PDB file of N, CA and C in Angstrom:
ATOM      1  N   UNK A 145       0.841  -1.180   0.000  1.00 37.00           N
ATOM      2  CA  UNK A 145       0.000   0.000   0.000  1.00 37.00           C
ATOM      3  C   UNK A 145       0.884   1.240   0.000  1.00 37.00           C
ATOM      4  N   UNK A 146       0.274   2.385  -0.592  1.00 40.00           N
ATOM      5  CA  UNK A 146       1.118   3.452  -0.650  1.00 40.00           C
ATOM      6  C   UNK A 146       1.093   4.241   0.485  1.00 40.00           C
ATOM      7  N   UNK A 147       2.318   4.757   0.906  1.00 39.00           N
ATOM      8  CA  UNK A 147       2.472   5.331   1.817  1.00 39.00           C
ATOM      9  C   UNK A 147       1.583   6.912   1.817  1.00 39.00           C
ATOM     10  N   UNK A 148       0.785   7.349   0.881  1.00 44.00           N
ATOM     11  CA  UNK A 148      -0.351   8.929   0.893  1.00 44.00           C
ATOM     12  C   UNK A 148      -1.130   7.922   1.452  1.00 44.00           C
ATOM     13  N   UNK A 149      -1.388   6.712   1.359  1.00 47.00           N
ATOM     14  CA  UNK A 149      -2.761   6.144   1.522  1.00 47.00           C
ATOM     15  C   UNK A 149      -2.842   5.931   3.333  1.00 47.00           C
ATOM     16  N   UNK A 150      -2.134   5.804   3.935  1.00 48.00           N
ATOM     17  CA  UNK A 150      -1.504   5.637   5.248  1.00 48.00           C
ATOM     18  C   UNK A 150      -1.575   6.669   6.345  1.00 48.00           C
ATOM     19  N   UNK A 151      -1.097   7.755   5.573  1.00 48.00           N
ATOM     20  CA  UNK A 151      -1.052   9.082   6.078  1.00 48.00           C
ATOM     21  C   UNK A 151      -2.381   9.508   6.145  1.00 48.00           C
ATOM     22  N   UNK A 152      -2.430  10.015   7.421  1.00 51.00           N
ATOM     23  CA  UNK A 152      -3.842  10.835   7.963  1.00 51.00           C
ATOM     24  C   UNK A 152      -3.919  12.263   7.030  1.00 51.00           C
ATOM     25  N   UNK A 153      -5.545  12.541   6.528  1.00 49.00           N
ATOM     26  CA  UNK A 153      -5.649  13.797   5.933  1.00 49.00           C
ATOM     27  C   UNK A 153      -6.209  14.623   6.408  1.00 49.00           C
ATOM     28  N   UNK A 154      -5.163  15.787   7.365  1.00 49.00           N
ATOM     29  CA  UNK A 154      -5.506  16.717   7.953  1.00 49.00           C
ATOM     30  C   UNK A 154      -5.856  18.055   7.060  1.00 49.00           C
ATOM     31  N   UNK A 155      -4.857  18.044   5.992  1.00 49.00           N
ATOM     32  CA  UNK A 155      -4.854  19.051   5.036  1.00 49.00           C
ATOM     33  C   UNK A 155      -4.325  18.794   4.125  1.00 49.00           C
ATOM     34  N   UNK A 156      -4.026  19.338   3.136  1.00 56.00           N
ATOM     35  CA  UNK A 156      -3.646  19.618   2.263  1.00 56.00           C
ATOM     36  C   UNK A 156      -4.173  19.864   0.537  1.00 56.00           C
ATOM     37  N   UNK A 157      -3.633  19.089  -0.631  1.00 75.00           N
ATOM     38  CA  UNK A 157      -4.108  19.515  -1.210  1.00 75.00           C
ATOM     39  C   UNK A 157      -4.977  18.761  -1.819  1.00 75.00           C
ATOM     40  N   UNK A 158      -6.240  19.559  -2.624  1.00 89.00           N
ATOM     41  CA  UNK A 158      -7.190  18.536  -3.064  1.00 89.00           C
ATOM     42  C   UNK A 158      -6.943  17.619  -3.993  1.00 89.00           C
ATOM     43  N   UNK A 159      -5.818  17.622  -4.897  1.00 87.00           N
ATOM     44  CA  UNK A 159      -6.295  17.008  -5.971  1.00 87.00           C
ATOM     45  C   UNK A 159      -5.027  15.287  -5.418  1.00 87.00           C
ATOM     46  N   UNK A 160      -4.694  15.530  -4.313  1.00 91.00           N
ATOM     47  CA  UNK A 160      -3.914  14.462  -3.035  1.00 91.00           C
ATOM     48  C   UNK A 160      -5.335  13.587  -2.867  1.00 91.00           C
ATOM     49  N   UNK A 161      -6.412  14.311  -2.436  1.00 93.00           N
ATOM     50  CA  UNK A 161      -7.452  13.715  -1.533  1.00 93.00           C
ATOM     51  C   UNK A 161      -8.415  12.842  -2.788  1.00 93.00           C
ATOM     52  N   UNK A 162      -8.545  13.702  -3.817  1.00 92.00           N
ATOM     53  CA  UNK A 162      -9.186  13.373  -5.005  1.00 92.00           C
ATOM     54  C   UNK A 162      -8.819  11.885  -5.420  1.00 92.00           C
ATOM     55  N   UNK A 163      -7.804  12.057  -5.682  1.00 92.00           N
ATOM     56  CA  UNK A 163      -6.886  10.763  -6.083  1.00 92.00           C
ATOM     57  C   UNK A 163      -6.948   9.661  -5.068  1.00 92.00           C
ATOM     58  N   UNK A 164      -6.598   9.798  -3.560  1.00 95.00           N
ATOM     59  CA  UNK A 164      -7.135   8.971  -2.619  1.00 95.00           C
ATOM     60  C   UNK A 164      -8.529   8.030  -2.638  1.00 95.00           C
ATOM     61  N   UNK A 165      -9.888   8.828  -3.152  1.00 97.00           N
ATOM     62  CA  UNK A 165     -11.032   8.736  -3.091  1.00 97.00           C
ATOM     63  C   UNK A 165     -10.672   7.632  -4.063  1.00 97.00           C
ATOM     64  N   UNK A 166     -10.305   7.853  -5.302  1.00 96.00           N
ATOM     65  CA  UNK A 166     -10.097   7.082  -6.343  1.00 96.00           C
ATOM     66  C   UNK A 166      -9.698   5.833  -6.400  1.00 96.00           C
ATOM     67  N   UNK A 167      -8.368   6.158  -5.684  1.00 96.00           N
ATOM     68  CA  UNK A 167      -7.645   4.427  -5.313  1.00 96.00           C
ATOM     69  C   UNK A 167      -8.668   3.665  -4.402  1.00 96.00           C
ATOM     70  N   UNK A 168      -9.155   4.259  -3.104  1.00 97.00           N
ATOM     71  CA  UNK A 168      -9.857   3.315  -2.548  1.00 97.00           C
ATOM     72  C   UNK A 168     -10.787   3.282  -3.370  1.00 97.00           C
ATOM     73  N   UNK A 169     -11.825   3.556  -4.367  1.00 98.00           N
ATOM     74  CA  UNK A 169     -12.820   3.232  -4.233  1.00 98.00           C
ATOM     75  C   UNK A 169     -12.737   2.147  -6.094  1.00 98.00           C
ATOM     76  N   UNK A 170     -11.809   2.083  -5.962  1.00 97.00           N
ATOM     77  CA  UNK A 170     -10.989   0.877  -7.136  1.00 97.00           C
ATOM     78  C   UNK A 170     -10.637  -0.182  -6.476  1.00 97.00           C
ATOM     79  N   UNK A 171      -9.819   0.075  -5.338  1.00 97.00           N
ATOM     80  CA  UNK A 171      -9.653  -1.404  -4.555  1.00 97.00           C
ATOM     81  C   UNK A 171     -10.642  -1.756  -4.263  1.00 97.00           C
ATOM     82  N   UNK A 172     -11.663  -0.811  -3.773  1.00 97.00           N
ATOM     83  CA  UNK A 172     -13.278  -1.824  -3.060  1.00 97.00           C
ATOM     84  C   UNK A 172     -14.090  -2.014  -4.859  1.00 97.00           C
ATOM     85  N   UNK A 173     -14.176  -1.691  -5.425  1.00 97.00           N
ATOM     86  CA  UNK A 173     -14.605  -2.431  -7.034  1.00 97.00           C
ATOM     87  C   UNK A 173     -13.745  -3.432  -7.298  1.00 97.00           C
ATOM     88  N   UNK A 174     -12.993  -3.657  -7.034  1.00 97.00           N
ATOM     89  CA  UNK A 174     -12.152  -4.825  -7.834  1.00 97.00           C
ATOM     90  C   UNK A 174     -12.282  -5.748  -6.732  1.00 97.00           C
ATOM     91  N   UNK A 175     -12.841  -5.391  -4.968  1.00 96.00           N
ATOM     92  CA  UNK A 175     -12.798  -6.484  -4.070  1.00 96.00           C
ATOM     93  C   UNK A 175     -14.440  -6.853  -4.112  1.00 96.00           C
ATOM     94  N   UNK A 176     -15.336  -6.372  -5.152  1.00 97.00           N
ATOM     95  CA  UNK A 176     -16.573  -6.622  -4.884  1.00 97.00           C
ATOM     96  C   UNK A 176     -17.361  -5.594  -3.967  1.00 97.00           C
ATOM     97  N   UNK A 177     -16.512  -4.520  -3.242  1.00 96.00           N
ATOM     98  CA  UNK A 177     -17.375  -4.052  -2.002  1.00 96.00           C
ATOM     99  C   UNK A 177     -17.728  -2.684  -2.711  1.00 96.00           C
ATOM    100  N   UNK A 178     -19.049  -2.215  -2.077  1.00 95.00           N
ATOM    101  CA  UNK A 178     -19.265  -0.940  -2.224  1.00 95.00           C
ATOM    102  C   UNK A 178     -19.549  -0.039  -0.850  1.00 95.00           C
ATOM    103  N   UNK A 179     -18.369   1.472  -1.265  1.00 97.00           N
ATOM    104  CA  UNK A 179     -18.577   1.806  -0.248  1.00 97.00           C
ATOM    105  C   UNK A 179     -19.304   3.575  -0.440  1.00 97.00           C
ATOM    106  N   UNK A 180     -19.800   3.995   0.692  1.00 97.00           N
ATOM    107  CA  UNK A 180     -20.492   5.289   0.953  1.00 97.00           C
ATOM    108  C   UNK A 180     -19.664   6.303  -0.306  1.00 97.00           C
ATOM    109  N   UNK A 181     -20.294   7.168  -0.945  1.00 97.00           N
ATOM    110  CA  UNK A 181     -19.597   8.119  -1.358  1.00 97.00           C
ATOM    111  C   UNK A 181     -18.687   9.120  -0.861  1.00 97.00           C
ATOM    112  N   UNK A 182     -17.849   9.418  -0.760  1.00 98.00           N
ATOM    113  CA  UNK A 182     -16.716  10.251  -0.469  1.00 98.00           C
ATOM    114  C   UNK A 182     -17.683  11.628   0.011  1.00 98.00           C
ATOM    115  N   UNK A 183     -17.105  12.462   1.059  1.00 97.00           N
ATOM    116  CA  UNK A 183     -17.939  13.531   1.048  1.00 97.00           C
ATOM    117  C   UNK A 183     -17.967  14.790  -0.195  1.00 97.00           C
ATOM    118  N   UNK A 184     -18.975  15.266  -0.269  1.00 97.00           N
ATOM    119  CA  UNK A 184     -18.540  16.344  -1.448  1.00 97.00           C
ATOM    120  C   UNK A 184     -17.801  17.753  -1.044  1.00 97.00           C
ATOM    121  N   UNK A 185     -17.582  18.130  -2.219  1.00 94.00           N
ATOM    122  CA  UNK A 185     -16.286  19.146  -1.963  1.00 94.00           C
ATOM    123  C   UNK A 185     -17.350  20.394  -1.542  1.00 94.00           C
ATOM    124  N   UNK A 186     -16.782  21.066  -0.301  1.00 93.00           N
ATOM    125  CA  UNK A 186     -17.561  22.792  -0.363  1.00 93.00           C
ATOM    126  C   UNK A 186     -17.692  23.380  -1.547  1.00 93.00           C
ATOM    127  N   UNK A 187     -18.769  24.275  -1.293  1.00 93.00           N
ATOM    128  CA  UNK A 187     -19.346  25.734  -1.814  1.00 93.00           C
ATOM    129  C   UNK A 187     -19.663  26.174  -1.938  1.00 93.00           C
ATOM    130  N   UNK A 188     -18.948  26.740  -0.276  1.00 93.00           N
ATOM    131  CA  UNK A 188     -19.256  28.342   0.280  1.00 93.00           C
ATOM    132  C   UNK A 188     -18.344  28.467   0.660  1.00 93.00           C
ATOM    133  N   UNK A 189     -16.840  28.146   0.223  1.00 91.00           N
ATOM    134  CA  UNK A 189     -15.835  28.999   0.917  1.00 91.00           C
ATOM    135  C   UNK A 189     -15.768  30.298   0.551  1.00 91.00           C
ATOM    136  N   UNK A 190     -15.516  31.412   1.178  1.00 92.00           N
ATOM    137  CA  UNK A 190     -15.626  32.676   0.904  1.00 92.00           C
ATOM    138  C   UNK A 190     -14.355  33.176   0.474  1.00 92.00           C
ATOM    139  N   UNK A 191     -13.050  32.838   0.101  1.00 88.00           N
ATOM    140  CA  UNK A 191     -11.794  32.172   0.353  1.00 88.00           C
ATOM    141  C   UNK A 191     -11.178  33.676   1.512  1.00 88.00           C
ATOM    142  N   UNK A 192     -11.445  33.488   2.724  1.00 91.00           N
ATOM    143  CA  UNK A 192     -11.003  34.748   3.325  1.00 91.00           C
ATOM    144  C   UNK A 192     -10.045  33.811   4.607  1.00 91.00           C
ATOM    145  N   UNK A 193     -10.106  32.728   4.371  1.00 86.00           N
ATOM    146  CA  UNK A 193      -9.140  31.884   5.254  1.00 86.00           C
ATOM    147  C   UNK A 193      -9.271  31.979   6.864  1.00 86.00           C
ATOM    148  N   UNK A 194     -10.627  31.660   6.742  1.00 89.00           N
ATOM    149  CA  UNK A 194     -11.457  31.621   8.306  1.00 89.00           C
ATOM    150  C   UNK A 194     -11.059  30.399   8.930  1.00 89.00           C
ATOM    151  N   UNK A 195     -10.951  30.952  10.322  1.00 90.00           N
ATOM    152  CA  UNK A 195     -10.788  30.192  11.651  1.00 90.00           C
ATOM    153  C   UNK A 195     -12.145  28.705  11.022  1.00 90.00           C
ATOM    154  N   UNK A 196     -12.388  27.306  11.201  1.00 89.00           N
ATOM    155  CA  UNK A 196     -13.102  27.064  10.955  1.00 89.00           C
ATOM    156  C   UNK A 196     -13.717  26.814   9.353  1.00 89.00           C
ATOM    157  N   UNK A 197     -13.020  27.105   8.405  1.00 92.00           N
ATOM    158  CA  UNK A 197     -13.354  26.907   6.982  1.00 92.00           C
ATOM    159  C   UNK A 197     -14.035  25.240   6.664  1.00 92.00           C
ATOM    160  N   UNK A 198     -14.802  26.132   5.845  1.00 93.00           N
ATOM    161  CA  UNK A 198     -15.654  24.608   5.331  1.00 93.00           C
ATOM    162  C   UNK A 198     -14.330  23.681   4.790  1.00 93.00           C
ATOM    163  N   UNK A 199     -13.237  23.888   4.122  1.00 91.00           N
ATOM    164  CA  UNK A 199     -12.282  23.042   3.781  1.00 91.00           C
ATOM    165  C   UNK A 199     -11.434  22.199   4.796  1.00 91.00           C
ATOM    166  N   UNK A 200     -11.483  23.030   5.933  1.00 91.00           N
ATOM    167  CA  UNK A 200     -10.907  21.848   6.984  1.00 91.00           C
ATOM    168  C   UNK A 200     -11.780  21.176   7.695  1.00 91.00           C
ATOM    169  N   UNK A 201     -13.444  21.252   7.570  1.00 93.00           N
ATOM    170  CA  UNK A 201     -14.675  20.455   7.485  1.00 93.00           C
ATOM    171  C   UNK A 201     -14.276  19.441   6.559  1.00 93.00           C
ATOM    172  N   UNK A 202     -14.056  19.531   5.302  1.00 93.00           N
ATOM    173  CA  UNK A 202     -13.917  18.413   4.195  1.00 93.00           C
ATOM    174  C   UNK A 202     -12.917  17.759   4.602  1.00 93.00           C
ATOM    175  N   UNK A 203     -11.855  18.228   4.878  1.00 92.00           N
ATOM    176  CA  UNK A 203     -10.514  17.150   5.217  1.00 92.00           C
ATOM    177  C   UNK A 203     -10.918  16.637   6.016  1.00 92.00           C
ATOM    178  N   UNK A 204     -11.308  16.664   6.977  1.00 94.00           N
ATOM    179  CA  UNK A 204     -11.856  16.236   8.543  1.00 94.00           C
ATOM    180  C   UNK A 204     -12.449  14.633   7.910  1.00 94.00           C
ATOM    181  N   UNK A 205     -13.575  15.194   6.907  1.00 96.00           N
ATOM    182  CA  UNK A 205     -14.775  14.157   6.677  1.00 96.00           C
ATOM    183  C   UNK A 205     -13.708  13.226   5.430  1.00 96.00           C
ATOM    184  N   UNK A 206     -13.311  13.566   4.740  1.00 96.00           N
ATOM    185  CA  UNK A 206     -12.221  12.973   4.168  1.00 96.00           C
ATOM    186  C   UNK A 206     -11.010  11.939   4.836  1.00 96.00           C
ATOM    187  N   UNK A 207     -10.796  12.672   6.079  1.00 96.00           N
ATOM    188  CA  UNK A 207     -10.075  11.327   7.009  1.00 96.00           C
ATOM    189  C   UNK A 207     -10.437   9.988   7.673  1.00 96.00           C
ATOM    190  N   UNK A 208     -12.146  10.794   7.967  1.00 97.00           N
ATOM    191  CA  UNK A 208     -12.833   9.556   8.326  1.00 97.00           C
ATOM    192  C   UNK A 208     -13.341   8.826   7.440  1.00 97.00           C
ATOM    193  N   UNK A 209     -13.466   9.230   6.165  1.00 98.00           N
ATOM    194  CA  UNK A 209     -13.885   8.345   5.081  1.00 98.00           C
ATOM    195  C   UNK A 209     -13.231   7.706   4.738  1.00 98.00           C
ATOM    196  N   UNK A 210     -11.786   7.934   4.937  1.00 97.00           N
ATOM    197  CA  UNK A 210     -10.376   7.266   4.427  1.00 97.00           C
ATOM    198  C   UNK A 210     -10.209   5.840   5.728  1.00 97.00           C
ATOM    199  N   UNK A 211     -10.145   6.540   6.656  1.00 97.00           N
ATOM    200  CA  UNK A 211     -10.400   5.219   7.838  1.00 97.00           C
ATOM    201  C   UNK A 211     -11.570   4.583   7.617  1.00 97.00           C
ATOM    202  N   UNK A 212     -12.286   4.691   7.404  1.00 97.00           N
ATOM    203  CA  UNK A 212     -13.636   3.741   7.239  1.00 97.00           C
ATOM    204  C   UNK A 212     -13.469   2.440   5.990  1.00 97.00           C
ATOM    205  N   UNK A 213     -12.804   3.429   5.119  1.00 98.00           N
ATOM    206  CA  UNK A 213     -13.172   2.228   4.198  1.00 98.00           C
ATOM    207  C   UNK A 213     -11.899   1.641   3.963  1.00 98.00           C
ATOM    208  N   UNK A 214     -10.894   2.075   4.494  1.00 97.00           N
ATOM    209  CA  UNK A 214      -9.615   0.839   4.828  1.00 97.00           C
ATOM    210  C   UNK A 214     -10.181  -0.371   5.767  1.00 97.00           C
ATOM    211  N   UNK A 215     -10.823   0.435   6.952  1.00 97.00           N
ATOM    212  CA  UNK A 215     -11.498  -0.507   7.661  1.00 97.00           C
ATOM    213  C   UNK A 215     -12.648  -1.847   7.017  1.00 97.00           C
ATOM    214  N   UNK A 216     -13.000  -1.100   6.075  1.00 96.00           N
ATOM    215  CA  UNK A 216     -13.702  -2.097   5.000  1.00 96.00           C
ATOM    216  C   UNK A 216     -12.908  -2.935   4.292  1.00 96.00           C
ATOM    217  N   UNK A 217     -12.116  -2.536   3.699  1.00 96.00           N
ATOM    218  CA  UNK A 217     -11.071  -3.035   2.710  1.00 96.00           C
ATOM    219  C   UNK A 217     -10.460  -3.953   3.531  1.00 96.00           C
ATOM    220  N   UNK A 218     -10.197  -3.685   4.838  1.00 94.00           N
ATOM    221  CA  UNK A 218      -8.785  -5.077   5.533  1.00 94.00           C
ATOM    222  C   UNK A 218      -9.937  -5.991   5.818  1.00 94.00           C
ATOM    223  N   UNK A 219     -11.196  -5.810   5.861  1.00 84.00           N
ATOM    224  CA  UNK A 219     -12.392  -6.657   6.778  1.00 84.00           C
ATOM    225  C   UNK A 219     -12.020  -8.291   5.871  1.00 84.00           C
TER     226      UNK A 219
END
């Protein structure tokens, strides 16, 4: 397994997380499993780089989606 896939996603950049969504959700098609959709991307960032931004909402929901469906995937 690749070591982005491993790493917790606190931040960074989207098209990192994009690609993530991708690989797992190829390993769970090719293992038979289907899993929840990935959360969707904001929009309403206002881009004024608020305490609280909907984008570190998405990473947030993006980490747990990433643990979840590894958790699926090793099951």
């Amino acid at each position: 397994m690749s070591d982005c896939l491993s790493t917790p996603i606190t931040q960074g950049p989207l098209a990192s997380t994009q690609a993530m969504f991708a690989v797992l959700q190829q390993r769970a098609s090719a293992a038979g499993l289907n899993l929840r959709p990935p959360p969707p991307l904001p929009t309403t960032c206002c881009g004024r780089g608020c305490n609280g931004c909907v984008w570190e909402g998405f990473y947030v929901a993006a980490e747990y989606w990433r643990q979840e469906a590894e958790l699926r995937l090793s099951a």
